[in-house]
Short mmCIF file of N, CA, C and O in Angstrom, two decimals:
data_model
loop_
_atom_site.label_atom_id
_atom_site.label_comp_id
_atom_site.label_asym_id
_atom_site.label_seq_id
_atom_site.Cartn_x
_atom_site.Cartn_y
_atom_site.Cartn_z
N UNK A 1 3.47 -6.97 28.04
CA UNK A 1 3.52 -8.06 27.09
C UNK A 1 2.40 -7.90 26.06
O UNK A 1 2.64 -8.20 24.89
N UNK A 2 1.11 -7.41 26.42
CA UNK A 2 0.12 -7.33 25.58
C UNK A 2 0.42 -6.34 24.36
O UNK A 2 0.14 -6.55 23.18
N UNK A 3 1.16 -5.05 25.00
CA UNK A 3 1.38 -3.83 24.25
C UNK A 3 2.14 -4.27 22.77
O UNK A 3 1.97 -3.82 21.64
N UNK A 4 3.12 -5.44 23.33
CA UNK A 4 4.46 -5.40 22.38
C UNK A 4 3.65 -6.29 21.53
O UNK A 4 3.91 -6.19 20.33
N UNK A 5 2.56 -7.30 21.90
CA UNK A 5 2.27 -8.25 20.78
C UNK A 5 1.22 -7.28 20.00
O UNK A 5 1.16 -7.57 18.81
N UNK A 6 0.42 -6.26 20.35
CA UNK A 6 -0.17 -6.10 19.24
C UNK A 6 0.96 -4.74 19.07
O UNK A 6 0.27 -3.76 18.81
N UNK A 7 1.96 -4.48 19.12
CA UNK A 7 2.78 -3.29 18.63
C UNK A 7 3.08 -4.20 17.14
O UNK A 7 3.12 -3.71 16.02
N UNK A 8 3.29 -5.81 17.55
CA UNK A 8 3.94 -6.52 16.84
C UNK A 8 3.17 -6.95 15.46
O UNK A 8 3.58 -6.98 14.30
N UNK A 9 1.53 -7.35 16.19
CA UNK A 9 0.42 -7.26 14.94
C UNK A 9 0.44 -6.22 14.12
O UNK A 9 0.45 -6.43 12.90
N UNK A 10 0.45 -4.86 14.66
CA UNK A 10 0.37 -3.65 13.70
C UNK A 10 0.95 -4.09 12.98
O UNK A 10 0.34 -4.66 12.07
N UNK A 11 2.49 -4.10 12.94
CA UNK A 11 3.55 -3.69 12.59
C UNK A 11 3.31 -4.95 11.45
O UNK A 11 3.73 -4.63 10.33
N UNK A 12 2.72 -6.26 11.53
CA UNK A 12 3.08 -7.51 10.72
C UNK A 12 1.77 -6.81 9.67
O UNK A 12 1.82 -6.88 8.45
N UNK A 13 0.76 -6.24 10.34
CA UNK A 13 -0.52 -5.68 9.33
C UNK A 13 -0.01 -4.55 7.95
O UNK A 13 -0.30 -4.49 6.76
N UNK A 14 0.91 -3.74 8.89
CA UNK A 14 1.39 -2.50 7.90
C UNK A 14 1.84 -3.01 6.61
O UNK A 14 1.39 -2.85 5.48
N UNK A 15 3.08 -3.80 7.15
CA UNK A 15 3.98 -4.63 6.05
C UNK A 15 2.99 -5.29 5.23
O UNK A 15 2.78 -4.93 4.07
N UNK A 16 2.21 -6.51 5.97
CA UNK A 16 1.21 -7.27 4.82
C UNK A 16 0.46 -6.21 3.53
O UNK A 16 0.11 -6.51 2.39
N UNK A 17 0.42 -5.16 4.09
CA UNK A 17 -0.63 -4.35 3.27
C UNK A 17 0.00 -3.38 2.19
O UNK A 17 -0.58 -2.82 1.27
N UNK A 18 1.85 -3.30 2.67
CA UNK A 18 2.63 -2.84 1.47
C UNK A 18 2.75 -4.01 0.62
O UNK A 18 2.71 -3.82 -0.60
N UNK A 19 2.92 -5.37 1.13
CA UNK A 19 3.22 -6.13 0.05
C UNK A 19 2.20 -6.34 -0.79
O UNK A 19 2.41 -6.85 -1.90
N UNK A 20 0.93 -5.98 -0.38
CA UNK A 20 -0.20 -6.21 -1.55
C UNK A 20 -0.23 -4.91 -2.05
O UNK A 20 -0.70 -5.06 -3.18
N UNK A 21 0.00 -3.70 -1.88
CA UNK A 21 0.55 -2.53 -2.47
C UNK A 21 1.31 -2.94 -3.94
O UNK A 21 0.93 -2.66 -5.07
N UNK A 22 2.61 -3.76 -3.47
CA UNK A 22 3.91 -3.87 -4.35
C UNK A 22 3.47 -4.59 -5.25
O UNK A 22 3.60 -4.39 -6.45
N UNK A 23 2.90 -5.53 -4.71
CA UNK A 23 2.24 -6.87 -5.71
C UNK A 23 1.31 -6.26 -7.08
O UNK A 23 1.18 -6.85 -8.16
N UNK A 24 0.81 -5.14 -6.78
CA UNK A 24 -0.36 -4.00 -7.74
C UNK A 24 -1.75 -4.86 -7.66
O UNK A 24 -2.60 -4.79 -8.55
N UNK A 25 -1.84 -5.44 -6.82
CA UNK A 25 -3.13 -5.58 -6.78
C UNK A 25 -4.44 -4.20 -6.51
O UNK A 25 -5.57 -4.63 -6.29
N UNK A 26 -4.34 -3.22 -6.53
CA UNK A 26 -5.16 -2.13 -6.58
C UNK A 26 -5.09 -1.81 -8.20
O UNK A 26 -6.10 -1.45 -8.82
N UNK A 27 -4.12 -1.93 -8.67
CA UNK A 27 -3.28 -0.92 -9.78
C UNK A 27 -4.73 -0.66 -10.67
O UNK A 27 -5.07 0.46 -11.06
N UNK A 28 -5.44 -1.81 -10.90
CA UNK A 28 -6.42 -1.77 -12.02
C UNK A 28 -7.98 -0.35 -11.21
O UNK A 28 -8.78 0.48 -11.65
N UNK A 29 -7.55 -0.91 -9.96
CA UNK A 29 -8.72 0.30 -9.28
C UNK A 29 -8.53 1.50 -9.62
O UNK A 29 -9.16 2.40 -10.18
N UNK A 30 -7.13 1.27 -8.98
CA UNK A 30 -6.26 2.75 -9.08
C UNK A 30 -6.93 3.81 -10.67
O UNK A 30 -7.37 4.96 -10.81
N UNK A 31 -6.67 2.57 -11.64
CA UNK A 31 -6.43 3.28 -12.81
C UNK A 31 -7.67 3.08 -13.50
O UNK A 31 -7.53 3.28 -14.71
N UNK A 32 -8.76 2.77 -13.18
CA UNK A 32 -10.14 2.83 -13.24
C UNK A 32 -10.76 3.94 -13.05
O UNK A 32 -11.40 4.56 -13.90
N UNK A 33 -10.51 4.39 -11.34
CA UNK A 33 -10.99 5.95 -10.57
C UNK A 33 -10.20 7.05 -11.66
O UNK A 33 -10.68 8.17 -11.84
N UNK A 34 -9.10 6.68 -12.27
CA UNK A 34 -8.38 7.76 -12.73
C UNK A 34 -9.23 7.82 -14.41
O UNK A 34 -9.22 8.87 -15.07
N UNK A 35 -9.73 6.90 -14.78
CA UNK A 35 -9.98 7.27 -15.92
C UNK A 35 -11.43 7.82 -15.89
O UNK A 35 -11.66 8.65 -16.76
N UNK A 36 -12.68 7.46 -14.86
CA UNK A 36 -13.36 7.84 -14.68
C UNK A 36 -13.45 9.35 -14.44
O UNK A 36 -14.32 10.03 -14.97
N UNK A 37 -12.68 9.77 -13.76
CA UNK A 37 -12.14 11.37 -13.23
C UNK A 37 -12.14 12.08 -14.50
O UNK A 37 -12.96 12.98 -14.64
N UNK A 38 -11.38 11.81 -15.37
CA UNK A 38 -11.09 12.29 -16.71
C UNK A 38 -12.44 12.25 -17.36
O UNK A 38 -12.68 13.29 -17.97
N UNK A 39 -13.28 11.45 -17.41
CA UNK A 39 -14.34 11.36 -18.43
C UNK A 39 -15.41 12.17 -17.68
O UNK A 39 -16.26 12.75 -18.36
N UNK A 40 -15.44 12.27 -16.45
CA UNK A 40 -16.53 13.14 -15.74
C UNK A 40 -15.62 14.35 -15.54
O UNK A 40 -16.63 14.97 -15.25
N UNK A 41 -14.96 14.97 -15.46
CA UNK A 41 -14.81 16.16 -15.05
C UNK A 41 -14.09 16.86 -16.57
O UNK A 41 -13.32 16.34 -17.38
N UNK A 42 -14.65 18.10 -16.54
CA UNK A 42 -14.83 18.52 -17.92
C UNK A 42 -13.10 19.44 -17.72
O UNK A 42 -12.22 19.29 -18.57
N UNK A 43 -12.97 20.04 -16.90
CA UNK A 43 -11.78 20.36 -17.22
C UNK A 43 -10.38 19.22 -17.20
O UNK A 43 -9.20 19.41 -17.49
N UNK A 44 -10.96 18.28 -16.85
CA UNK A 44 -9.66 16.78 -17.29
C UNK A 44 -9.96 16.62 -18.47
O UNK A 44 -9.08 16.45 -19.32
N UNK A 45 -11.18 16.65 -18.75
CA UNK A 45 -11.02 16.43 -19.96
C UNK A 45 -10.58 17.26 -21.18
O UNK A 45 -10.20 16.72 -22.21
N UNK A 46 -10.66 18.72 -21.01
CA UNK A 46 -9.44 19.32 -21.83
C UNK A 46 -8.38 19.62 -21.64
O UNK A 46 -7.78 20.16 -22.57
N UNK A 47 -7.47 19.32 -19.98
CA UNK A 47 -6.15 19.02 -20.27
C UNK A 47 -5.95 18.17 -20.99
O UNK A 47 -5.26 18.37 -21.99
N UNK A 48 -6.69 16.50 -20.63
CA UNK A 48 -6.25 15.25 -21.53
C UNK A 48 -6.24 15.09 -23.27
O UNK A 48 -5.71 14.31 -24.06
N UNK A 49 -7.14 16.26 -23.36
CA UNK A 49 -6.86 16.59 -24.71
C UNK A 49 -6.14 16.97 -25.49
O UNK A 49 -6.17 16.69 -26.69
N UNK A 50 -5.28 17.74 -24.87
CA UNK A 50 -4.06 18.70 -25.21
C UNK A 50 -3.01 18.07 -24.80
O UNK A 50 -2.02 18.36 -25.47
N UNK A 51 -2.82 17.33 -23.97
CA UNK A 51 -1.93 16.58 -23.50
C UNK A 51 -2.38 15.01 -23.68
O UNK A 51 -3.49 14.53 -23.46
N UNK A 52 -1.21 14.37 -24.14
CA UNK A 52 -1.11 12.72 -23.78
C UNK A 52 -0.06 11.93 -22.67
O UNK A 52 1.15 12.14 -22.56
N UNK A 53 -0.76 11.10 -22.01
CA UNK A 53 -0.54 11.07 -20.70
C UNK A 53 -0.03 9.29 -20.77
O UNK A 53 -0.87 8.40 -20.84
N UNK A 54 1.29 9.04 -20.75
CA UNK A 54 1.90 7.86 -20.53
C UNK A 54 1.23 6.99 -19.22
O UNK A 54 1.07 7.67 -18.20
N UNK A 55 0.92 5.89 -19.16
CA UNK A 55 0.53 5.18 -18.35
C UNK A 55 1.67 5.33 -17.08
O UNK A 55 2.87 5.28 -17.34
N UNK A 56 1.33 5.45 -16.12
CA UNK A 56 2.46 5.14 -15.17
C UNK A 56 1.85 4.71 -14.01
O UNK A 56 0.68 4.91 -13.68
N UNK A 57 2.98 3.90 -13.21
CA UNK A 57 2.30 3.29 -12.53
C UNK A 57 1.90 4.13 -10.60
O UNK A 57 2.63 4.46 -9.67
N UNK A 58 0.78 4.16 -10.76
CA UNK A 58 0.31 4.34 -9.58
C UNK A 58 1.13 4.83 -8.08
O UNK A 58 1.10 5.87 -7.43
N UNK A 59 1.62 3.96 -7.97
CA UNK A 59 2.35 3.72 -6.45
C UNK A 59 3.74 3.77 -6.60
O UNK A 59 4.18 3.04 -7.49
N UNK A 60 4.49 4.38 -6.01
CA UNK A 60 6.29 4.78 -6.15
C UNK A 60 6.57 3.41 -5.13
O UNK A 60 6.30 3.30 -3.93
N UNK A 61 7.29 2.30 -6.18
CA UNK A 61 7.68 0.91 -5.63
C UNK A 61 8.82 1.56 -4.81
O UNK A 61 8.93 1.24 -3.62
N UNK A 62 9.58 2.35 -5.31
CA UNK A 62 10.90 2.89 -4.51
C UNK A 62 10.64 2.85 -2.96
O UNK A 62 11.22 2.15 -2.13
N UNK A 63 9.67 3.73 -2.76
CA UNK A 63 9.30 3.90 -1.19
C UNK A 63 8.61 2.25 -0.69
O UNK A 63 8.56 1.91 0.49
N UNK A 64 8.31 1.72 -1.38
CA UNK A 64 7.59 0.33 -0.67
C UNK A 64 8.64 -0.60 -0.31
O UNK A 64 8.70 -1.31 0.69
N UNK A 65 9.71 -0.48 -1.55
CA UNK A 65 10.32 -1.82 -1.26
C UNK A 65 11.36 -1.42 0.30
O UNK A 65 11.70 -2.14 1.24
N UNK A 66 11.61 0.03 0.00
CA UNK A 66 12.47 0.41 1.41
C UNK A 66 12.08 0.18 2.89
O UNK A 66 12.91 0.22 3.80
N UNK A 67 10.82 -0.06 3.06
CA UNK A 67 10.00 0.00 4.34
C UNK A 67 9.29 -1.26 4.08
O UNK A 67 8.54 -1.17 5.06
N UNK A 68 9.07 -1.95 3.73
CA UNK A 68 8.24 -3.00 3.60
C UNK A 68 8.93 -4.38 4.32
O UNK A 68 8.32 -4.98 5.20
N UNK A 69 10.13 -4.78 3.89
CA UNK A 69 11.07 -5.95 4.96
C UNK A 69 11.42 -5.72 5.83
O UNK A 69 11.75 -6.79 6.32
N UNK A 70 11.63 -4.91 6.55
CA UNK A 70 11.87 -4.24 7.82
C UNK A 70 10.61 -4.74 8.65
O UNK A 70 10.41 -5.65 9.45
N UNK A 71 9.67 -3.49 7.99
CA UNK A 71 8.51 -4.13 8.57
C UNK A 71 8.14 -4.75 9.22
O UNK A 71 7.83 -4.65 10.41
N UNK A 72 8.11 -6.13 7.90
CA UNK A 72 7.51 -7.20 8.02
C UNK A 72 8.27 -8.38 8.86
O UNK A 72 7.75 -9.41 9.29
N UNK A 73 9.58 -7.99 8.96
CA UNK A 73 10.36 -8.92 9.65
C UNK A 73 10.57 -8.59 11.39
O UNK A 73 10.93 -9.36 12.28
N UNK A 74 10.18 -7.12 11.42
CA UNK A 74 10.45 -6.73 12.93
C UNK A 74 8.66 -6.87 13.53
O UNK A 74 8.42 -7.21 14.69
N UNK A 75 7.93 -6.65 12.86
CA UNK A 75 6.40 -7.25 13.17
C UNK A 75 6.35 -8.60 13.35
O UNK A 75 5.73 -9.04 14.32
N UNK A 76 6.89 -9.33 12.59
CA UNK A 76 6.68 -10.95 12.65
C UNK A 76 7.58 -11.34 13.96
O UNK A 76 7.09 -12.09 14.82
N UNK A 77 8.78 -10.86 14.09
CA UNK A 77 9.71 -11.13 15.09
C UNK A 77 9.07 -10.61 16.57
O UNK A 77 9.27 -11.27 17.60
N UNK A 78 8.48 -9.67 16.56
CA UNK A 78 7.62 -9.36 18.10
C UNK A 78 6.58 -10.27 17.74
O UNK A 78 6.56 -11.23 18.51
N UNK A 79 5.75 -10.31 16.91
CA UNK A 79 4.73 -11.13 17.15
C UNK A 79 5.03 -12.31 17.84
O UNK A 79 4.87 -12.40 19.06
N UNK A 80 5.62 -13.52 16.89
CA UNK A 80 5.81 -14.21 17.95
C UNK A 80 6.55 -14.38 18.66
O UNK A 80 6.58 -15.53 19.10
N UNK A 81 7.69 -13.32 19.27
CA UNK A 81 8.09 -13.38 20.30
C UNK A 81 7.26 -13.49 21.65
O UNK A 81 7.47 -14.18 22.64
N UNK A 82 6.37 -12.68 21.39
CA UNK A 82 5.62 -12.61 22.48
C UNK A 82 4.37 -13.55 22.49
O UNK A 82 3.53 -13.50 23.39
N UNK A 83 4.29 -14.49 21.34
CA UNK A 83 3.63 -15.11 21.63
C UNK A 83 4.26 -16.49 21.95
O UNK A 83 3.71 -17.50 22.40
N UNK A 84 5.82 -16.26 21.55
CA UNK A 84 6.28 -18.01 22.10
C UNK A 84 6.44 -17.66 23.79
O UNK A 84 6.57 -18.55 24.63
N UNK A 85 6.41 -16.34 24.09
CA UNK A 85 6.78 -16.33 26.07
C UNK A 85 5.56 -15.97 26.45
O UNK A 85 5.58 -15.42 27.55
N UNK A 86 4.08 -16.09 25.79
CA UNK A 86 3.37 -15.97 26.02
C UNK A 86 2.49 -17.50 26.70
O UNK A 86 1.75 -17.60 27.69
N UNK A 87 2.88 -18.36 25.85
CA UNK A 87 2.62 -19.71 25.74
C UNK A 87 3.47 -20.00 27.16
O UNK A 87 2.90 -19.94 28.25
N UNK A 88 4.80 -20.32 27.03
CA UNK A 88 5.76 -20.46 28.22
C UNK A 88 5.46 -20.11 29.54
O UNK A 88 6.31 -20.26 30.42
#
């Protein structure tokens, strides 16, 4: 019983942490470290010269949104499963 409720926490943690993924709450970090990279490292900085580089976004939503309700619904569903026959 113990195993399945925290199999069940993981599992509700993973999901929580794609949906703040999806949400782009990093996005601005994300794309902070990336511009920093470019301004300190001298050979980014003459690809970026020669090249112009469209903003894009960070994280492939494709793969999040596929794994993310599953997730979050089979984590939440052990969780408290085992915690309503835990109580009982």
């Amino acid at each position: 019983m113990n195993l399945l409720f925290f199999i069940g926490l993981l599992l509700l943690m993973i999901g929580g942490a794609l949906l703040v993924l999806k949400g782009g709450m990093f996005n601005g970090i994300i794309y902070s470290f990336r511009q920093f990279y470019k301004r300190t490292s001298k050979l980014e900085g003459y690809v970026s010269e020669q090249i112009e580089e469209s903003p894009k976004s960070p994280i492939n939503s494709s793969l999040i949104d596929l794994y993310m309700y599953p997730i979050l619904l089979s984590g939440a569903s052990l969780f408290f499963l085992t915690l309503f026959i835990t109580v009982i």
